[in-house]
PDB file of C-alpha atoms in Angstrom:
ATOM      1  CA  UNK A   1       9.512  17.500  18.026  1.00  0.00           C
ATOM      2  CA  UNK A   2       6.253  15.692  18.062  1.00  0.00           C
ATOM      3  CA  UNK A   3       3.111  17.333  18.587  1.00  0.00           C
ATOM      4  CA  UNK A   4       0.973  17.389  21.504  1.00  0.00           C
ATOM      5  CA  UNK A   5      -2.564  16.173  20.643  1.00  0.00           C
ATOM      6  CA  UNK A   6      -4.223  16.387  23.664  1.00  0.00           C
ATOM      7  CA  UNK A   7      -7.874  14.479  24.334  1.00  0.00           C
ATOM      8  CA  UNK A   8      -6.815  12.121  21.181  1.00  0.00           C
ATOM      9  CA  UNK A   9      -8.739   8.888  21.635  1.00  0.00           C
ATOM     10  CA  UNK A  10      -6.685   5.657  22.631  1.00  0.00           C
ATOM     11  CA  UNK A  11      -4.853   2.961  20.659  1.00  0.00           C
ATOM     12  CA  UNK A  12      -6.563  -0.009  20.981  1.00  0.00           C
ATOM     13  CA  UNK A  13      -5.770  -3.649  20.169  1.00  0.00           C
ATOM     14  CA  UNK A  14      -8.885  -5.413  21.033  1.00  0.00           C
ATOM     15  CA  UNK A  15     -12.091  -7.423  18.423  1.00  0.00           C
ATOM     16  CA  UNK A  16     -14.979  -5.352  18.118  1.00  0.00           C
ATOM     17  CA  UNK A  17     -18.016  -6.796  15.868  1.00  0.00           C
ATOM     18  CA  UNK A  18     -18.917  -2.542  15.883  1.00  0.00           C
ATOM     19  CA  UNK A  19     -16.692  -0.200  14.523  1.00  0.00           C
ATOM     20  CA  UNK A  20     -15.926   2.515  11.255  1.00  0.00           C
ATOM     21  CA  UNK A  21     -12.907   1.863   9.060  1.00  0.00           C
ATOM     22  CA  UNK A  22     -11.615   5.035   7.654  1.00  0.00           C
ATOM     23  CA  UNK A  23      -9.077   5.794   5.015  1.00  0.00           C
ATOM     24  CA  UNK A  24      -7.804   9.378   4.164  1.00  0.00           C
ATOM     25  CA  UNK A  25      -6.042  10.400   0.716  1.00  0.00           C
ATOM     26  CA  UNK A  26      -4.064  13.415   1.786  1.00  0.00           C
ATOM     27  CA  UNK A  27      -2.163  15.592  -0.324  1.00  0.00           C
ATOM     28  CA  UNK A  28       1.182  14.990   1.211  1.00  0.00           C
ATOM     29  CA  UNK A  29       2.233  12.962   4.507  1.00  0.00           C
ATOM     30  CA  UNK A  30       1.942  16.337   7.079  1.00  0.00           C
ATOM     31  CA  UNK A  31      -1.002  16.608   8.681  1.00  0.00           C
ATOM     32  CA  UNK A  32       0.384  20.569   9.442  1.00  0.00           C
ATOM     33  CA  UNK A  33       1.072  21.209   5.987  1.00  0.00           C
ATOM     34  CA  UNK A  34      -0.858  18.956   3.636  1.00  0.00           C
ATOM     35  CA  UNK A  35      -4.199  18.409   3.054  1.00  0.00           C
ATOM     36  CA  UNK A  36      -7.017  16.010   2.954  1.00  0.00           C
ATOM     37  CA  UNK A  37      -8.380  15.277  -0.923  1.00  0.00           C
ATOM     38  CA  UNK A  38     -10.415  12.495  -0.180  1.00  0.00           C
ATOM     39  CA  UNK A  39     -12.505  10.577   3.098  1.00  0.00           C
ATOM     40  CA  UNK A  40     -13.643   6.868   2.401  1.00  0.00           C
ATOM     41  CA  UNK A  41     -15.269   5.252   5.652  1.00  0.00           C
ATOM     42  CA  UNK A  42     -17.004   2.106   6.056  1.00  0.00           C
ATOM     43  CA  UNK A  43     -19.238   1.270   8.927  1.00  0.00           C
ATOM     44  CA  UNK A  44     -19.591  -2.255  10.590  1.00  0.00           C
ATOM     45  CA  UNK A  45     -21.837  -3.764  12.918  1.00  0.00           C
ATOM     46  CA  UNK A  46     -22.155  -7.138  14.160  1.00  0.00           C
ATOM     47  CA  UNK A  47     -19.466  -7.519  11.462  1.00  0.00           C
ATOM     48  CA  UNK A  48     -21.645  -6.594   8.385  1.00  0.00           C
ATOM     49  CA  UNK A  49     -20.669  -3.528   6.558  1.00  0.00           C
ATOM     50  CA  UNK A  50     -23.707  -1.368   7.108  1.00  0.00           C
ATOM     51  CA  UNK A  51     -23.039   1.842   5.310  1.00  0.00           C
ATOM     52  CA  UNK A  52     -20.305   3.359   3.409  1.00  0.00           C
ATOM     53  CA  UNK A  53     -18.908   7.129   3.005  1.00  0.00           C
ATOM     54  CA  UNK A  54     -17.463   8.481   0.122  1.00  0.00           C
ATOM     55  CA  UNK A  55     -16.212  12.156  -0.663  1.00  0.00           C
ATOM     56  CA  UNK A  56     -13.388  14.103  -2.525  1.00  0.00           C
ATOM     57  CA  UNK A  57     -12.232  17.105  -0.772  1.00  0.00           C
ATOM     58  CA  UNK A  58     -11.137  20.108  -2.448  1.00  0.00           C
ATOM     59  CA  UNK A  59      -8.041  20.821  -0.881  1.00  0.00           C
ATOM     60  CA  UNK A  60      -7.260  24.770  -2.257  1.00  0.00           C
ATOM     61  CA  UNK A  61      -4.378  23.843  -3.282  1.00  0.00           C
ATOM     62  CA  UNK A  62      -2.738  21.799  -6.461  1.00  0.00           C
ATOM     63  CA  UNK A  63      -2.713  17.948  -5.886  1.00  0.00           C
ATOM     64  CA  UNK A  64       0.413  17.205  -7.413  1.00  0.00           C
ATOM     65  CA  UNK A  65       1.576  14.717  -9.540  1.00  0.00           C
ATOM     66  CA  UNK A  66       3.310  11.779  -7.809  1.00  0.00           C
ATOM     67  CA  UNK A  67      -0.134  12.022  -5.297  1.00  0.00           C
ATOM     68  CA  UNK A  68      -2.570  11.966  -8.826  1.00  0.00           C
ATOM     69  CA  UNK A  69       0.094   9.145 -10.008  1.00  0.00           C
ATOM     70  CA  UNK A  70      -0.329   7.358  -6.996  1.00  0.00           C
ATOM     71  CA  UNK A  71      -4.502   8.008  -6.066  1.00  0.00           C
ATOM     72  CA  UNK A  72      -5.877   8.990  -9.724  1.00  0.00           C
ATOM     73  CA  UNK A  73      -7.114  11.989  -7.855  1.00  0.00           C
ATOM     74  CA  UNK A  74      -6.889  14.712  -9.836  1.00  0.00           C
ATOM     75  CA  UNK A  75      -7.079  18.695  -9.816  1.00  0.00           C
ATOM     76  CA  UNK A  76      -9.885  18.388 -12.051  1.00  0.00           C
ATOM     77  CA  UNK A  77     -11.251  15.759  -9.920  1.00  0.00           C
ATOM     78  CA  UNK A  78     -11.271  18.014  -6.585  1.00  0.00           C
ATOM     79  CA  UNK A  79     -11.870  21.498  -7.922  1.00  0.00           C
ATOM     80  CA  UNK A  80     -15.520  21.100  -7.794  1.00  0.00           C
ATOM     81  CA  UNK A  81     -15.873  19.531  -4.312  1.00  0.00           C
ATOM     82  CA  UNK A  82     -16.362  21.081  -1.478  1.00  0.00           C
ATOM     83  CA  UNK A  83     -13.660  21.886   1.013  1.00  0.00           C
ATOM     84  CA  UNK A  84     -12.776  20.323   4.112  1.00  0.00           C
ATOM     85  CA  UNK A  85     -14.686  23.087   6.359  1.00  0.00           C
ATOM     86  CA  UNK A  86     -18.062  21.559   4.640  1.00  0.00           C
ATOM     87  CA  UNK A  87     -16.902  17.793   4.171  1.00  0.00           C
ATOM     88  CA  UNK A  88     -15.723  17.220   7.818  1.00  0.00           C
ATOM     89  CA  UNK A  89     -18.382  18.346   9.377  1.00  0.00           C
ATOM     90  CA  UNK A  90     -20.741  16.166   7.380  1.00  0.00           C
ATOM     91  CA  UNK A  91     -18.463  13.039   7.792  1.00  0.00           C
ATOM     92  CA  UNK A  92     -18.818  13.983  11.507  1.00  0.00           C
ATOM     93  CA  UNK A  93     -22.219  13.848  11.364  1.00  0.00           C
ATOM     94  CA  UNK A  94     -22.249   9.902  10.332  1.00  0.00           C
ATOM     95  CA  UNK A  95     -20.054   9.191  12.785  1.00  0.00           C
ATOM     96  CA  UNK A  96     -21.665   8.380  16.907  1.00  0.00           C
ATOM     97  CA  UNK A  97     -19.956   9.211  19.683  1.00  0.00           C
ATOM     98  CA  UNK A  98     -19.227   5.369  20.823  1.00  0.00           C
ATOM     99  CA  UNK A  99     -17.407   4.621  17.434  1.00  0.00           C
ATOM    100  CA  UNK A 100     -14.212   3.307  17.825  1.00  0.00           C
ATOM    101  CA  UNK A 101     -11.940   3.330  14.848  1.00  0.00           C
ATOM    102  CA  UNK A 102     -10.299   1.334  12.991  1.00  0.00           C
ATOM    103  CA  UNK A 103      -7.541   2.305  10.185  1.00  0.00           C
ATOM    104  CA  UNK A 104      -4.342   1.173   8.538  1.00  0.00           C
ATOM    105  CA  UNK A 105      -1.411   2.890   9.746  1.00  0.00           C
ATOM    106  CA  UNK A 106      -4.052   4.722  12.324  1.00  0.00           C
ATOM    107  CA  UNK A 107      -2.125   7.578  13.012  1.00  0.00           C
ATOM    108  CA  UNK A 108      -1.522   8.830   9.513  1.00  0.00           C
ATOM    109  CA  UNK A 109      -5.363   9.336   9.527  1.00  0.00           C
ATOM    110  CA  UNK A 110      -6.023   9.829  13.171  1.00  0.00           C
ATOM    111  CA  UNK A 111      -3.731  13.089  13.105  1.00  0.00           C
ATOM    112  CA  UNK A 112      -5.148  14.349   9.919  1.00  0.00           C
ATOM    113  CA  UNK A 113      -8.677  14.166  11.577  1.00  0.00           C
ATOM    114  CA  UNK A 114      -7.391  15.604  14.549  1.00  0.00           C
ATOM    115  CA  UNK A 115      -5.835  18.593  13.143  1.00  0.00           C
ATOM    116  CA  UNK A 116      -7.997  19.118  11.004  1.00  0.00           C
ATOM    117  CA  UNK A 117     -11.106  19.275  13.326  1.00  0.00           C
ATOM    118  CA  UNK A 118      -8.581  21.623  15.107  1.00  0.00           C
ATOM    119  CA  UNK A 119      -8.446  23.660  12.467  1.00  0.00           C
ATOM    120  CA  UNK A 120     -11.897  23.695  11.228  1.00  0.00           C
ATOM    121  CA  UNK A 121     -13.675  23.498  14.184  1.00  0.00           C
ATOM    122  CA  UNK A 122     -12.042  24.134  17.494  1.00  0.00           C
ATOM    123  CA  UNK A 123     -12.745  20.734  18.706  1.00  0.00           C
ATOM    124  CA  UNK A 124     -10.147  17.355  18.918  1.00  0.00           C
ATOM    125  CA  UNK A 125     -11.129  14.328  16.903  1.00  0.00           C
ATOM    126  CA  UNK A 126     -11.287  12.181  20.316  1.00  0.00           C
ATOM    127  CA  UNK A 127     -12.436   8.655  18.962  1.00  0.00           C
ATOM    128  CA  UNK A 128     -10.633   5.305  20.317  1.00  0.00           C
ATOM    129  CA  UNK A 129      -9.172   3.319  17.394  1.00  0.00           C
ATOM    130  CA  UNK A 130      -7.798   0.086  16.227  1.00  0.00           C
ATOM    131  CA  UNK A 131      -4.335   0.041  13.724  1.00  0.00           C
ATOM    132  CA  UNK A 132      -4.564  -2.889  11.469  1.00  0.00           C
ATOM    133  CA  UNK A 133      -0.485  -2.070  11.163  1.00  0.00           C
ATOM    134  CA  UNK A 134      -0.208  -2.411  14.872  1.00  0.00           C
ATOM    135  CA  UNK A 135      -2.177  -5.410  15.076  1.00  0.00           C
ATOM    136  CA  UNK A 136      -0.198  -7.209  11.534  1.00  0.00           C
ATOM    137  CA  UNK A 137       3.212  -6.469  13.438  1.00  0.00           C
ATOM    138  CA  UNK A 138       1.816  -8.167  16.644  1.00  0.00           C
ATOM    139  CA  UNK A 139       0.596 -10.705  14.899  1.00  0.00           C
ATOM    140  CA  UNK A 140       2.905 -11.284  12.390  1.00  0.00           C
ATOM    141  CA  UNK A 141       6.474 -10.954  13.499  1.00  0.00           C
ATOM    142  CA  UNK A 142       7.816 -12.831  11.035  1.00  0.00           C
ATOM    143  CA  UNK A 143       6.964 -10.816   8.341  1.00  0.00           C
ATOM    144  CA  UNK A 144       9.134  -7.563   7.115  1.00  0.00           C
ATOM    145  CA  UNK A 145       6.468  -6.177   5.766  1.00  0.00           C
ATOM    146  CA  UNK A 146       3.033  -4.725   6.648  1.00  0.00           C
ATOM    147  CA  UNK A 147       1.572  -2.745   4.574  1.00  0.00           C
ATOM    148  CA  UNK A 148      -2.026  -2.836   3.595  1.00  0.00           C
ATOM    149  CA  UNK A 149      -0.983  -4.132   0.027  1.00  0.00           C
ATOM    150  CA  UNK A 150       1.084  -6.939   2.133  1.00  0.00           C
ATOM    151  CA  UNK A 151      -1.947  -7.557   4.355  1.00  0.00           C
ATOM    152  CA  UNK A 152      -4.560  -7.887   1.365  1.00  0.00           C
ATOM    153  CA  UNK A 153      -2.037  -9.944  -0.365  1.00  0.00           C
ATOM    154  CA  UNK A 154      -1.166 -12.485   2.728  1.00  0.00           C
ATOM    155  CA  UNK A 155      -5.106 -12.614   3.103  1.00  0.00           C
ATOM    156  CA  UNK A 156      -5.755 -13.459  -0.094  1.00  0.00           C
ATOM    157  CA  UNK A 157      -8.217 -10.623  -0.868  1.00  0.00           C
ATOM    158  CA  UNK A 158      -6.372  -8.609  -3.870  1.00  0.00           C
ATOM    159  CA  UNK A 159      -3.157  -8.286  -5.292  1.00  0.00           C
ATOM    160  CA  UNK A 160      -3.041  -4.817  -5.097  1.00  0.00           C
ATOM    161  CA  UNK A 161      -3.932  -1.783  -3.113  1.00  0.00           C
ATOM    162  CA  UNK A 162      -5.887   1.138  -4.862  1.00  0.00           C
ATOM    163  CA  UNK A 163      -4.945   4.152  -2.767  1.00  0.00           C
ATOM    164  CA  UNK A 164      -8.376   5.343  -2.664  1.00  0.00           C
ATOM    165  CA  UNK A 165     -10.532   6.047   0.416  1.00  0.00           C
ATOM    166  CA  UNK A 166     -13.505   3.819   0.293  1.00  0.00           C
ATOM    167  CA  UNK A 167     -11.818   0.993  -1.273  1.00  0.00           C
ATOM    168  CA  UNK A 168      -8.729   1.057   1.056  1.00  0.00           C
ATOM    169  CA  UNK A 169     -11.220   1.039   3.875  1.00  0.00           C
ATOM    170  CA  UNK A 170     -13.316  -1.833   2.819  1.00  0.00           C
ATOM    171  CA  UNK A 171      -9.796  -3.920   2.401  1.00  0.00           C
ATOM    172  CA  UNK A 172      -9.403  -2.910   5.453  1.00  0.00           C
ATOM    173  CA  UNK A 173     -12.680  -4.539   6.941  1.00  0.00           C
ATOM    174  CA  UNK A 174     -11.352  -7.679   5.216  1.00  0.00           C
ATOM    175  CA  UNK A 175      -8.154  -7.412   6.715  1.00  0.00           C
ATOM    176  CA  UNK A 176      -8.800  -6.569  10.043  1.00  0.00           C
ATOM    177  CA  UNK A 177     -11.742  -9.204  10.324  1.00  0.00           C
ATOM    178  CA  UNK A 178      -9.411 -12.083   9.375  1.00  0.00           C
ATOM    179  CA  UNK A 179      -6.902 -10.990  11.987  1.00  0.00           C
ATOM    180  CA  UNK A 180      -9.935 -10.406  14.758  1.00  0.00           C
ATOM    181  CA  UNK A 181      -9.988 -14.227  15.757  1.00  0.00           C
ATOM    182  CA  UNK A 182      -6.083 -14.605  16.104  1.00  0.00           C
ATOM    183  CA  UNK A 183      -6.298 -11.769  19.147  1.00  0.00           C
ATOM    184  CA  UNK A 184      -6.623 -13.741  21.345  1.00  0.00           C
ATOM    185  CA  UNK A 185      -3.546 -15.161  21.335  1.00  0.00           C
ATOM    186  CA  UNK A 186      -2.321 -12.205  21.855  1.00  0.00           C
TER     187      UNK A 186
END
């Protein structure tokens, strides 16, 4: 049964020259159960990267090995940093209320956000975004695959993904700006 996340923002496949990338590690893939060990966010205007965000999370809990395998994020790495009621709020606080969004696989980190403003602070994450996987299988219907590793491949822009917030998101920027002009032929 899928959960009801009411006042989530809209899914959005338009350009935008303003906009924040944002890229989550999590501990797991449920936004109900898991938790968030990392936030990496990137803001854009006029299409220059303006400012980046960058913070591990401590998620109270262990990490786990395939996610450490996968991220490099580490129990030692996270049991110093704050938790999520401290970090969300102040990655909140960089964000403005006209942002719109833009992630890969957007509702992965949308619903994490979500629930965990929820959680933390009795308030919906409402912001619009823009799904670089949404927009790579509109644009790309030939392919079979599109992941961001496929995306930053096909673009030219690495060979492989790091699984790590910041860096994810500025691939991201990459990504989604070289698929901004082919829109309109949507």
């Amino acid at each position: 049964m899928a959960i009801q996340r009411d006042f989530k923002g809209n899914s959005l496949l338009i350009a935008t020259d303003d906009y924040v990338v944002v890229d989550l590690e999590t501990t797991g893939i449920s936004p109900a159960r898991d938790r968030i060990i990392e936030i990496g966010a990137v803001r854009v205007e006029h299409g220059t990267v303006t400012a980046e965000y960058s913070k591990l999370v401590n998620p109270g809990r262990p990490v786990g090995g395939f996610i450490t395998g996968l991220t490099g994020i580490s129990d030692e790495m996270v049991g110093n940093a704050s938790p999520i009621e401290a970090v969300l709020p102040d990655f909140l606080a960089h964000l403005r209320p006209s942002d719109t969004i833009v992630a890969h696989n957007a509702n992965f980190d949308i619903n994490f956000l979500y629930d965990n403003c929820m959680r933390t602070l009795g308030k919906p994450f409402s912001y619009d975004f823009i799904d670089t996987l949404r927009l790579s299988r509109a644009l790309f219907p030939q392919e079979r695959q599109h992941r961001l590793v496929d995306l930053i491949q096909r673009f030219g822009i690495a060979d492989e993904e790091e699984h790590r917030g910041l860096s994810d998101a500025l691939q991201t920027v990459e990504c989604y700006e070289r698929m901004k002009p082919l829109l309109a032929g949507l």
